[in-house]
Amino acid sequence: MNSSASPRIHFATRSLTILLVWCAIAVLCSLYAAIPLLPLIGEEFNTPLTTTAWTGTSFSIGYMIGCLFFGALSDRYGTRLIILIGMFLLAIISPLVGLSTSLLSIILMRAFQGIIAASYAPAALAYIAESYPEHSKITTLGYLSTGMLSAGVIGQLFSGAITATLHWSYVFYSLGIIYLISAMLLTWTFRQNQSIRIRLHSSSTSYSLRQQYMAVIGNRKLYPVFLITITILFAFVAMYTLLGVQLNSSTFNLSQGDILLVRGFGIVGILLSPLAGELVKRMRFTMILKMNLAISLFSAIAMGYSTGVTIVVFFSICFVAGIALTTPILVALISRLAEAGTATLAINLYSLVLFLGAALGPLAAAYSIVYVGLQLSYALLALLLSLSFITTYFVHKID
């Protein structure tokens, strides 16, 4: 390779990484941006919060349904094509949510939006796992995980900024424009990367879909990793649910602006996710998992017994950092433990399991607060992470 090609390849790879992270934030903003809209939609259609909440639940259900078949489509047609088609379809469907004239139509369109949104993360994770050089793969997965997690904060801020002056429907109109621009940028960037051949190998396989599913299901090495996976976003969204109740209590007496600021500090922990690549150079995969899970579980306990906002902010950052550093390690483990020809499908199932935890986390936290109280809820969250910590001892060692 000539000397002039190397800087060109480096620039194209870096540009693609930035764009993939941007798209991860944009796609998952569709989930989180709807949270501040619930009271506004309920007021417009005169429905209680329990009914309006289905606009979020339908997206989650749609997302999980989408995860069931987009892995197969990625293997058959390629991860890049699925990413592009999904982004263009989101550009069409998202404005239709804003144009809906009834709560039922919003719920249905949100379900379709969730199905299409599921095309991005699994395909992007698989694309990185199969295409990036080994020395930068985990770091890049860390960047993508950073985008996916930070969408939880950015999405709400984005939505709040728009609804401060405009109707809630403009949130979805704006998302549609963002997806269209992102799709066009991805099309151009993929062509650039293809022309300079940064892709290392193809994920094409002669296995049938049934054979791939059987291979993934029969691969017992993946079981402990999937068990840990379901607790990750479960813990992440459950913690923020508990934190919201805690900050709204009379103990802290904070304004809504202050509460949003406290939530926003979690981005500090999320930004540590790319450091996973550096940790892998110095520690075993399983040791990194143990360390990160231990940080999160002890932080959960500390938050439950904290009465000062500064302490809560500090341990919330530590909690999020532990989660953020865990996610890219799990993807890398699945990529390496999956049998030949099944990595894309295995990563797709990882996304399904991850999002299942995200869907169950708020519900479990809400019921836990009602029946056992806030402090014990944090303790139960720490117990769940403790079980994941124990599970790391059963993870197949690949170091």
CSV table of C-alpha atoms in Angstrom, one decimal, residues 6 11 50 58 111 154 201 225 253-254 264 300 307 348 393:
chain,number,residue,atom,x,y,z
A,6,SER,CA,-2.7,5.1,4.3
A,11,PHE,CA,-9.5,9.5,7.3
A,50,THR,CA,-51.1,5.0,31.6
A,58,SER,CA,-45.3,0.1,21.2
A,111,ALA,CA,-44.7,0.4,16.6
A,154,ILE,CA,-29.7,13.8,24.3
A,201,HIS,CA,-13.9,-9.7,5.0
A,225,VAL,CA,-22.8,-13.4,27.9
A,253,ASN,CA,-36.2,19.7,46.8
A,254,LEU,CA,-34.8,20.3,43.3
A,264,GLY,CA,-27.3,15.0,32.2
A,300,ALA,CA,-26.3,1.5,43.2
A,307,THR,CA,-28.9,12.1,51.0
A,348,ASN,CA,-28.6,-9.3,16.4
A,393,TYR,CA,-17.1,-16.8,36.1
